[in-house]
CSV table of C-alpha atoms in Angstrom, one decimal:
chain,number,residue,atom,x,y,z
A,29,ILE,CA,38.2,15.1,-48.9
A,30,LEU,CA,36.3,14.3,-52.0
A,31,THR,CA,35.8,16.7,-54.9
A,32,LEU,CA,32.8,16.1,-57.3
A,33,ARG,CA,32.6,18.0,-60.6
A,34,GLY,CA,30.4,21.0,-60.2
A,35,LEU,CA,29.5,20.2,-56.6
A,36,GLY,CA,32.6,21.4,-54.8
A,37,SER,CA,34.5,19.5,-52.0
A,38,TYR,CA,33.2,17.9,-48.9
A,39,GLU,CA,34.6,15.7,-46.1
A,40,VAL,CA,33.3,12.2,-45.8
A,41,VAL,CA,32.4,11.3,-42.2
A,42,PRO,CA,33.5,7.8,-41.3
A,43,LEU,CA,30.6,5.4,-40.6
A,44,LYS,CA,31.8,4.6,-37.1
A,45,ARG,CA,33.4,7.7,-35.5
A,46,ILE,CA,32.8,8.8,-31.9
A,47,HIS,CA,34.0,11.4,-29.5
A,48,ILE,CA,34.1,10.5,-25.8
A,49,MET,CA,33.8,13.3,-23.2
A,50,GLY,CA,35.3,12.4,-19.8
A,51,ILE,CA,37.4,9.7,-21.4
A,52,ALA,CA,39.9,9.5,-18.6
A,53,GLY,CA,37.5,7.8,-16.2
A,54,ALA,CA,37.8,4.0,-15.7
A,55,GLY,CA,34.6,3.0,-17.5
A,56,ALA,CA,34.8,5.5,-20.3
A,57,ALA,CA,38.5,4.7,-21.0
A,58,ALA,CA,37.8,0.9,-21.1
A,59,VAL,CA,34.9,1.5,-23.5
A,60,ALA,CA,37.1,3.7,-25.7
A,61,GLY,CA,39.8,1.0,-25.9
A,62,ILE,CA,37.3,-1.7,-26.7
A,63,ALA,CA,35.5,0.4,-29.3
A,64,LYS,CA,38.8,1.2,-31.1
A,65,GLU,CA,39.6,-2.5,-31.3
A,66,PHE,CA,36.1,-3.2,-32.6
A,67,GLY,CA,36.7,-0.9,-35.5
A,68,TRP,CA,35.4,2.5,-34.3
A,69,GLN,CA,37.4,5.6,-34.9
A,70,VAL,CA,37.7,7.1,-31.4
A,71,ASP,CA,39.0,10.4,-30.0
A,72,GLY,CA,38.1,12.0,-26.7
A,73,CYS,CA,38.7,14.8,-24.2
A,74,ASP,CA,38.9,15.3,-20.4
A,75,ILE,CA,39.6,18.1,-18.0
A,76,ALA,CA,42.4,15.8,-16.6
A,77,PRO,CA,43.3,13.6,-19.5
A,78,ASN,CA,46.4,11.9,-18.0
A,79,SER,CA,44.8,9.2,-15.9
A,80,PRO,CA,46.1,5.6,-15.2
A,81,TYR,CA,43.4,4.4,-17.6
A,82,THR,CA,44.4,6.5,-20.7
A,83,LYS,CA,48.2,6.1,-20.8
A,84,ASN,CA,48.0,2.9,-22.9
A,85,LEU,CA,45.0,3.8,-25.1
A,86,ASP,CA,46.8,5.2,-28.1
A,87,ILE,CA,43.9,7.5,-28.7
A,88,ASP,CA,43.9,11.3,-29.5
A,89,ILE,CA,42.8,12.9,-26.2
A,90,LYS,CA,42.4,16.7,-25.9
A,91,GLU,CA,42.5,18.6,-22.6
A,92,GLY,CA,39.4,20.3,-21.6
A,93,HIS,CA,36.0,20.6,-23.3
A,94,ASN,CA,35.3,22.6,-26.4
A,95,LYS,CA,32.5,22.6,-28.9
A,96,SER,CA,35.1,22.4,-31.7
A,97,HIS,CA,35.5,18.7,-30.7
A,98,ILE,CA,32.1,18.0,-32.1
A,99,LYS,CA,33.1,17.7,-35.7
A,100,ASN,CA,32.6,14.9,-38.2
A,101,ILE,CA,31.4,12.4,-35.6
A,102,ASN,CA,28.4,10.0,-35.6
A,103,MET,CA,27.9,10.0,-31.8
A,104,LEU,CA,29.0,11.9,-28.7
A,105,ILE,CA,29.7,9.5,-25.8
A,106,VAL,CA,29.6,11.0,-22.3
A,107,SER,CA,29.8,10.2,-18.7
A,108,PRO,CA,26.4,10.3,-16.9
A,109,ALA,CA,27.9,12.8,-14.5
A,110,ILE,CA,28.4,15.3,-17.3
A,111,GLU,CA,24.8,15.2,-18.4
A,112,LYS,CA,23.7,15.7,-14.7
A,113,THR,CA,26.2,18.3,-13.5
A,114,ASP,CA,27.0,20.3,-16.7
A,115,PRO,CA,23.9,20.1,-19.0
A,116,GLU,CA,24.9,23.4,-20.6
A,117,ASN,CA,28.3,22.1,-21.6
A,118,SER,CA,29.3,23.5,-25.0
A,119,GLU,CA,30.0,20.1,-26.5
A,120,LEU,CA,26.7,18.7,-25.4
A,121,GLN,CA,24.9,21.8,-26.8
A,122,ASN,CA,26.7,21.7,-30.1
A,123,ALA,CA,25.9,18.0,-30.5
A,124,LYS,CA,22.2,18.7,-29.9
A,125,LYS,CA,22.4,21.6,-32.3
A,126,LEU,CA,23.8,19.3,-35.0
A,127,ASN,CA,21.4,16.5,-34.2
A,128,ILE,CA,24.3,14.2,-33.2
A,129,PRO,CA,23.1,11.4,-30.9
A,130,VAL,CA,24.4,11.7,-27.3
A,131,LEU,CA,24.8,8.4,-25.4
A,132,THR,CA,26.4,7.6,-22.0
A,133,TRP,CA,29.3,5.2,-22.3
A,134,GLN,CA,27.1,2.6,-20.6
A,135,GLU,CA,24.4,3.1,-23.2
A,136,PHE,CA,27.0,2.9,-26.0
A,137,GLN,CA,28.5,-0.3,-24.5
A,138,GLY,CA,25.1,-2.0,-24.2
A,139,GLN,CA,23.7,-1.0,-27.6
A,140,TYR,CA,26.8,-1.3,-29.8
A,141,LEU,CA,29.7,-3.1,-28.2
A,142,GLN,CA,27.6,-5.9,-26.6
A,143,LYS,CA,25.5,-6.4,-29.7
A,144,ASP,CA,25.4,-10.1,-30.6
A,145,LYS,CA,27.6,-11.0,-27.7
A,146,PHE,CA,27.1,-13.5,-24.8
A,147,VAL,CA,27.1,-11.0,-21.9
A,148,ILE,CA,28.1,-11.8,-18.4
A,149,CYS,CA,27.4,-8.9,-16.1
A,150,VAL,CA,28.3,-8.6,-12.4
A,151,ALA,CA,26.3,-6.4,-10.0
A,152,GLY,CA,26.3,-5.6,-6.3
A,153,ALA,CA,27.1,-2.7,-4.0
A,154,TYR,CA,30.5,-4.2,-3.3
A,155,GLY,CA,32.7,-7.0,-4.6
A,156,LYS,CA,31.8,-6.6,-8.3
A,157,THR,CA,35.1,-5.3,-9.5
A,158,THR,CA,37.1,-8.2,-8.1
A,159,THR,CA,34.5,-10.7,-9.1
A,160,THR,CA,34.3,-9.3,-12.7
A,161,ALA,CA,38.1,-9.4,-13.0
A,162,MET,CA,38.3,-13.0,-11.6
A,163,ILE,CA,35.6,-14.2,-14.1
A,164,SER,CA,37.6,-12.4,-16.9
A,165,GLN,CA,40.8,-14.2,-15.8
A,166,ILE,CA,39.1,-17.6,-15.7
A,167,LEU,CA,37.6,-17.2,-19.2
A,168,THR,CA,41.0,-15.9,-20.5
A,169,ASP,CA,42.9,-18.8,-19.0
A,170,ALA,CA,40.4,-21.3,-20.3
A,171,GLY,CA,40.8,-20.1,-23.8
A,172,PHE,CA,37.4,-18.4,-24.2
A,173,ASP,CA,39.1,-15.2,-25.4
A,174,PRO,CA,36.5,-12.8,-23.8
A,175,THR,CA,36.2,-9.0,-24.2
A,176,CYS,CA,36.2,-7.5,-20.7
A,177,GLU,CA,35.3,-4.1,-19.1
A,178,ILE,CA,36.3,-3.7,-15.5
A,179,GLY,CA,36.1,-0.7,-13.1
A,180,ALA,CA,39.7,-0.9,-12.0
A,181,LYS,CA,43.1,-1.9,-13.4
A,182,VAL,CA,43.6,-5.7,-13.4
A,183,LEU,CA,47.1,-6.1,-12.0
A,184,ASN,CA,47.7,-9.3,-14.1
A,185,TRP,CA,47.0,-7.2,-17.3
A,186,GLN,CA,48.0,-3.6,-16.1
A,187,SER,CA,44.8,-2.5,-17.8
A,188,ASN,CA,41.1,-2.4,-17.0
A,189,PHE,CA,39.9,-3.8,-20.3
A,190,LYS,CA,40.7,-6.7,-22.6
A,191,VAL,CA,39.6,-7.2,-26.2
A,192,GLY,CA,38.9,-10.7,-27.4
A,193,LYS,CA,37.6,-12.2,-30.6
A,194,SER,CA,35.0,-14.6,-29.1
A,195,LYS,CA,31.3,-14.0,-28.4
A,196,TYR,CA,31.9,-13.6,-24.7
A,197,TYR,CA,31.7,-10.1,-23.1
A,198,VAL,CA,32.2,-9.6,-19.4
A,199,CYS,CA,31.4,-6.3,-17.7
A,200,GLU,CA,30.5,-4.7,-14.4
A,201,GLY,CA,27.0,-3.6,-13.7
A,202,ASP,CA,26.9,-0.4,-11.7
A,203,GLU,CA,23.6,0.2,-10.1
A,204,TYR,CA,24.3,4.0,-9.6
A,205,ASN,CA,22.1,6.1,-11.8
A,206,ASN,CA,20.5,2.8,-13.0
A,207,ASN,CA,23.5,2.4,-15.3
A,208,PHE,CA,23.3,-1.4,-15.3
A,209,LEU,CA,19.9,-1.2,-16.9
A,210,ASN,CA,21.7,-0.6,-20.2
A,211,TYR,CA,22.8,-4.2,-20.3
A,212,HIS,CA,20.9,-7.4,-21.2
A,213,PRO,CA,23.0,-10.2,-19.8
A,214,ASP,CA,22.9,-13.9,-20.6
A,215,ILE,CA,24.4,-14.5,-17.2
A,216,ALA,CA,23.8,-12.0,-14.5
A,217,VAL,CA,25.6,-12.2,-11.1
A,218,ILE,CA,24.1,-10.3,-8.2
A,219,LEU,CA,26.5,-10.5,-5.2
A,220,ASN,CA,24.3,-8.4,-2.9
A,221,VAL,CA,21.7,-5.7,-2.9
A,222,ALA,CA,23.1,-3.5,-0.2
A,223,TRP,CA,22.1,0.2,0.0
A,224,ASP,CA,24.7,2.6,-1.3
A,225,HIS,CA,24.7,5.9,-3.3
A,226,PRO,CA,22.0,7.6,-1.1
A,227,ASP,CA,22.3,10.7,-3.4
A,228,PHE,CA,20.5,8.6,-6.0
A,229,PHE,CA,18.8,5.9,-4.0
A,230,LYS,CA,16.8,7.6,-1.3
A,231,THR,CA,15.8,4.3,0.4
A,232,GLN,CA,16.7,0.6,0.4
A,233,GLN,CA,13.4,0.0,-1.5
A,234,ASP,CA,14.7,2.2,-4.3
A,235,VAL,CA,17.7,-0.1,-4.5
A,236,LEU,CA,15.5,-3.2,-4.7
A,237,ASN,CA,13.3,-1.6,-7.4
A,238,SER,CA,16.4,-1.0,-9.5
A,239,TYR,CA,17.7,-4.6,-9.1
A,240,GLN,CA,14.2,-5.9,-10.0
A,241,LYS,CA,14.5,-4.0,-13.3
A,242,PHE,CA,18.0,-5.4,-13.8
A,243,ILE,CA,16.7,-9.0,-13.3
A,244,TYR,CA,13.9,-8.2,-15.9
A,245,ASN,CA,16.7,-7.3,-18.3
A,246,ILE,CA,18.2,-10.7,-18.3
A,247,ARG,CA,17.7,-12.4,-21.6
A,248,PRO,CA,15.1,-15.1,-22.0
A,249,ASP,CA,16.3,-18.5,-20.7
A,250,GLY,CA,19.2,-16.7,-19.1
A,251,ILE,CA,20.9,-17.5,-15.8
A,252,LEU,CA,20.9,-15.5,-12.6
A,253,ILE,CA,23.7,-16.3,-10.1
A,254,ILE,CA,23.1,-14.9,-6.6
A,255,GLY,CA,25.2,-14.5,-3.5
A,256,SER,CA,24.7,-16.6,-0.5
A,257,ASN,CA,22.6,-14.1,1.6
A,258,PRO,CA,19.2,-15.7,2.4
A,259,GLU,CA,17.5,-12.3,1.9
A,260,LEU,CA,18.8,-12.1,-1.6
A,261,ALA,CA,17.4,-15.5,-2.4
A,262,SER,CA,14.0,-14.5,-1.0
A,263,PHE,CA,14.1,-11.2,-3.0
A,264,THR,CA,15.0,-12.9,-6.3
A,265,LYS,CA,12.5,-15.7,-5.8
A,266,SER,CA,9.6,-13.2,-5.3
A,267,ILE,CA,10.6,-11.4,-8.5
A,268,LEU,CA,10.6,-14.6,-10.5
A,269,ASN,CA,7.3,-15.6,-9.1
A,270,SER,CA,5.8,-12.4,-10.3
A,271,LYS,CA,5.0,-11.6,-13.9
A,272,LYS,CA,6.5,-9.2,-16.3
A,273,GLY,CA,3.5,-8.1,-18.3
A,274,SER,CA,1.7,-11.3,-19.0
A,275,ASP,CA,4.8,-13.5,-19.3
A,276,PRO,CA,6.4,-15.2,-16.2
A,277,MET,CA,10.1,-14.9,-15.9
A,278,GLN,CA,11.9,-18.0,-17.3
A,279,LEU,CA,15.3,-17.8,-15.6
A,280,LYS,CA,17.5,-20.4,-14.0
A,281,ILE,CA,18.7,-19.3,-10.5
A,282,VAL,CA,22.0,-20.6,-9.3
A,283,LYS,CA,23.2,-19.9,-5.8
A,284,VAL,CA,26.8,-19.2,-5.0
A,285,ASP,CA,28.1,-21.9,-2.7
A,286,ASN,CA,31.4,-22.5,-0.9
A,287,LEU,CA,33.4,-24.4,-3.5
A,288,GLY,CA,36.1,-25.7,-1.2
A,289,LYS,CA,39.4,-24.4,0.2
A,290,LEU,CA,41.1,-21.7,-1.8
A,291,ASN,CA,44.6,-20.3,-1.4
A,292,LEU,CA,44.1,-16.9,-2.8
A,293,SER,CA,47.1,-14.6,-3.6
A,294,ILE,CA,45.1,-11.5,-2.6
A,295,ILE,CA,44.6,-10.3,1.0
A,296,GLY,CA,41.3,-11.0,2.8
A,297,ASP,CA,39.2,-14.0,3.5
A,298,PHE,CA,36.1,-12.0,2.3
A,299,ARG,CA,37.5,-12.2,-1.2
A,300,LYS,CA,36.7,-15.9,-1.2
A,301,GLU,CA,33.1,-14.8,-1.7
A,302,ASN,CA,34.1,-13.2,-4.9
A,303,ALA,CA,36.2,-16.2,-5.9
A,304,ASN,CA,33.3,-18.6,-5.3
A,305,ALA,CA,31.0,-16.4,-7.4
A,306,ALA,CA,33.5,-16.4,-10.2
A,307,LEU,CA,33.9,-20.2,-9.9
A,308,THR,CA,30.2,-20.6,-10.1
A,309,VAL,CA,30.1,-18.8,-13.4
A,310,ALA,CA,32.9,-21.1,-14.6
A,311,GLU,CA,30.9,-24.1,-13.5
A,312,VAL,CA,27.8,-22.9,-15.4
A,313,LEU,CA,29.9,-22.4,-18.5
A,314,GLY,CA,31.4,-25.9,-18.2
A,315,ILE,CA,34.9,-24.7,-17.7
A,316,ASN,CA,37.5,-27.2,-16.4
A,317,THR,CA,37.5,-26.9,-12.6
A,318,THR,CA,41.3,-27.1,-12.3
A,319,ILE,CA,41.8,-24.3,-14.8
A,320,ALA,CA,39.2,-22.1,-13.0
A,321,ARG,CA,40.6,-22.7,-9.5
A,322,ARG,CA,44.1,-22.0,-10.7
A,323,ALA,CA,43.0,-18.8,-12.3
A,324,VAL,CA,41.4,-17.4,-9.1
A,325,GLN,CA,44.3,-18.6,-6.9
A,326,ASN,CA,46.9,-16.9,-9.1
A,327,PHE,CA,44.8,-13.8,-9.5
A,328,LYS,CA,46.9,-10.8,-8.3
A,329,GLY,CA,44.0,-8.4,-7.7
A,330,THR,CA,42.8,-5.1,-9.1
A,331,GLY,CA,43.9,-1.5,-8.6
A,332,ARG,CA,42.9,0.2,-5.3
A,333,ARG,CA,41.6,-3.1,-3.8
A,334,LEU,CA,44.2,-3.6,-1.0
A,335,GLU,CA,46.8,-2.9,-3.6
A,336,TYR,CA,50.4,-2.8,-2.4
A,337,LYS,CA,52.0,0.5,-3.5
A,338,GLY,CA,55.5,0.2,-2.1
A,339,GLU,CA,57.7,1.0,1.0
A,340,LYS,CA,59.1,4.1,2.4
A,341,LYS,CA,61.6,4.1,5.3
A,342,GLY,CA,60.4,0.6,6.2
A,343,VAL,CA,56.7,1.5,6.2
A,344,LYS,CA,54.5,-0.5,3.8
A,345,PHE,CA,51.8,1.4,1.9
A,346,TYR,CA,48.5,-0.1,0.7
A,347,ASP,CA,45.7,1.5,-1.3
A,348,ASP,CA,42.0,0.7,-1.2
A,349,TYR,CA,38.8,2.3,-2.6
A,350,ALA,CA,36.4,1.1,0.1
A,351,VAL,CA,33.7,3.7,0.6
A,352,GLN,CA,31.0,1.9,2.6
A,353,PRO,CA,31.0,1.0,6.3
A,354,TYR,CA,31.0,-2.7,5.6
A,355,THR,CA,33.8,-2.6,3.0
A,356,VAL,CA,36.0,-0.2,5.1
A,357,LEU,CA,35.7,-2.6,8.1
A,358,LYS,CA,36.4,-5.7,6.0
A,359,THR,CA,39.4,-4.4,4.2
A,360,ALA,CA,41.0,-2.7,7.2
A,361,ASP,CA,40.6,-5.8,9.4
A,362,ALA,CA,41.9,-8.0,6.6
A,363,LEU,CA,45.1,-6.0,6.5
A,364,LYS,CA,45.4,-6.0,10.3
A,365,GLN,CA,44.9,-9.8,10.2
A,366,LYS,CA,47.8,-10.2,7.8
A,367,PHE,CA,50.0,-7.9,9.9
A,368,ALA,CA,48.7,-8.9,13.3
A,369,HIS,CA,51.9,-7.9,15.1
A,370,GLN,CA,52.5,-4.6,13.4
A,371,LYS,CA,50.9,-1.2,13.8
A,372,VAL,CA,48.3,-0.5,11.1
A,373,THR,CA,47.3,3.1,10.3
A,374,LEU,CA,44.2,3.7,8.3
A,375,VAL,CA,43.9,6.9,6.4
A,376,PHE,CA,40.1,7.3,5.8
A,377,GLU,CA,38.8,9.8,3.3
A,378,PRO,CA,35.0,10.1,3.7
A,379,HIS,CA,33.5,9.8,0.3
A,380,THR,CA,30.6,12.2,-0.5
A,381,PHE,CA,28.4,14.1,2.0
A,382,SER,CA,25.3,12.1,1.2
A,383,ARG,CA,26.9,8.8,2.0
A,384,ILE,CA,28.6,9.9,5.2
A,385,ASN,CA,25.4,11.7,6.4
A,386,THR,CA,23.1,8.8,5.6
A,387,PHE,CA,25.3,6.1,7.1
A,388,PHE,CA,27.1,8.2,9.8
A,389,ASP,CA,26.3,5.8,12.7
A,390,GLU,CA,27.4,2.8,10.6
A,391,PHE,CA,30.7,4.4,9.7
A,392,ALA,CA,31.4,5.4,13.3
A,393,LYS,CA,30.7,1.9,14.6
A,394,SER,CA,32.7,0.1,11.8
A,395,LEU,CA,35.7,2.3,12.3
A,396,LYS,CA,35.5,2.2,16.1
A,397,ASP,CA,35.2,-1.6,15.9
A,398,SER,CA,38.0,-2.1,13.4
A,399,LYS,CA,41.1,-3.8,14.6
A,400,VAL,CA,43.5,-1.2,13.1
A,401,ASP,CA,45.6,0.7,15.6
A,402,GLU,CA,45.2,4.3,14.4
A,403,ILE,CA,42.8,6.1,12.1
A,404,LEU,CA,43.5,9.4,10.3
A,405,VAL,CA,40.3,11.0,9.0
A,406,THR,CA,40.6,13.5,6.2
A,407,ASP,CA,38.4,16.1,4.7
A,408,VAL,CA,35.4,14.8,2.8
A,409,PHE,CA,35.9,14.0,-0.9
A,410,ALA,CA,32.9,15.9,-2.2
A,411,ALA,CA,32.8,14.5,-5.8
A,412,ARG,CA,29.6,16.0,-7.3
A,413,GLU,CA,28.3,17.4,-4.0
A,414,ILE,CA,28.7,20.7,-2.1
A,415,GLY,CA,29.2,21.1,1.6
A,416,ASP,CA,31.6,21.7,4.5
A,417,LYS,CA,34.4,19.2,3.9
A,418,LYS,CA,35.7,19.5,7.5
A,419,LYS,CA,32.7,19.7,9.8
A,420,ILE,CA,31.3,16.2,9.4
A,421,ALA,CA,34.8,14.7,9.1
A,422,GLN,CA,35.7,16.2,12.4
A,423,LYS,CA,32.5,14.9,13.9
A,424,LEU,CA,33.2,11.4,12.6
A,425,ALA,CA,36.7,11.4,14.1
A,426,LYS,CA,35.3,12.4,17.4
A,427,SER,CA,32.7,9.7,17.3
A,428,ILE,CA,35.2,7.0,16.5
A,429,GLY,CA,37.1,7.7,19.7
A,430,LYS,CA,40.7,8.0,20.9
A,431,LYS,CA,42.3,6.0,18.1
A,432,ALA,CA,41.0,8.5,15.5
A,433,LYS,CA,42.4,11.9,14.6
A,434,PHE,CA,41.2,14.5,12.1
A,435,THR,CA,44.1,15.5,9.9
A,436,GLY,CA,42.6,17.9,7.4
A,437,SER,CA,43.0,17.9,3.6
A,438,ILE,CA,44.7,15.0,1.7
A,439,ASP,CA,47.9,17.2,1.3
A,440,GLN,CA,47.9,18.0,5.0
A,441,THR,CA,47.3,14.3,5.9
A,442,ALA,CA,50.2,13.3,3.6
A,443,GLY,CA,52.4,15.7,5.4
A,444,TYR,CA,51.3,14.3,8.7
A,445,VAL,CA,52.1,10.8,7.6
A,446,LYS,CA,55.5,11.9,6.2
A,447,ASN,CA,56.4,13.7,9.5
A,448,ASN,CA,55.4,10.7,11.6
A,449,LEU,CA,56.7,7.7,9.6
A,450,ASP,CA,59.0,6.7,12.5
A,451,GLY,CA,55.9,5.7,14.5
A,452,MET,CA,54.2,3.8,11.6
A,453,GLU,CA,54.6,0.3,10.1
A,454,ILE,CA,51.7,-0.3,7.8
A,455,VAL,CA,49.6,2.4,6.2
A,456,LEU,CA,46.3,1.8,4.4
A,457,SER,CA,44.7,4.7,2.5
């Protein structure tokens, strides 16, 4: 508080002070932690403030939303979901009333945290979290001291972000809501352009249009690293042969290749695709091959990506976030391959009505074809959508066949598992 003679007292607002709504989410929490270390004054709020991502932030976090939070700040940072689902939110309205800029955390990261940085951004419908974390681990082990934002906890760090002092900044590029268009990478990695998020992308072409804009965002003379899918190569080549305005794209394209035998510590041969992509980035940056390979082989994984959670009465429990037909099949079969002679039970929680409805046949086929022994289908996790949580889940269980059973809500399913532990050996949920 300053007092000037004859002018009364007033409070000086710090030059770099932000409030983050929805701070308990993975991305928002990571951005909060990075911003704090970069010299911003940060506080936040969330309806459920005690998440795995906030416990080590050492930031003042209030429970719930209230317009009183919008006080003496330069910017309000929000989750894109809040702007879409709750546009009349009192904090949003108060910020607008006071002419305080409102940015999504992706916009804030791109415009402020990544300013003057060498940005490495990883995109793709699946595999981006593991790949981003592997790249981050390689750069860390090689002494590049990067700043990293990752969509899940990195088990080696027990955190989903890292703050370095160098120019290097590694982040995930989430295509949903065109969030990744907020970034202008020096190196962009596109693992795949599979169709997901049908609530936002109505067709595969919509997805491709978004990735085209992402490629246009790569900085001049940047590098585009692409997955091994031939269709991806054809897609990117057609974009680079076109013109953006009157200027042709001047990018170097590097294709991810099989870089030799890898003895990964994490489960699943399909993760070698992620490792090869990370090693390709290392190669482009001139990182010592031995250091890079050792980093990916010692990499312990990320949270909710076939993460081992513990054992109960001799039953081993694993957690995974797979929400697409392809990833559900790959992760489930990877676990069954590891425990080939044991019974594997998959607890499948359908994620959003739009995704299950759009890809219903693909889900039914993937789950039916999976090598797991038993599948428990729960109510749909609705997220931002509205619908009958049981009806389509019951239909899916029936379509999978005799090894599937609809078990109701998450709590009811947990009770079912608890009461039937004697007949289980490995549980993946």
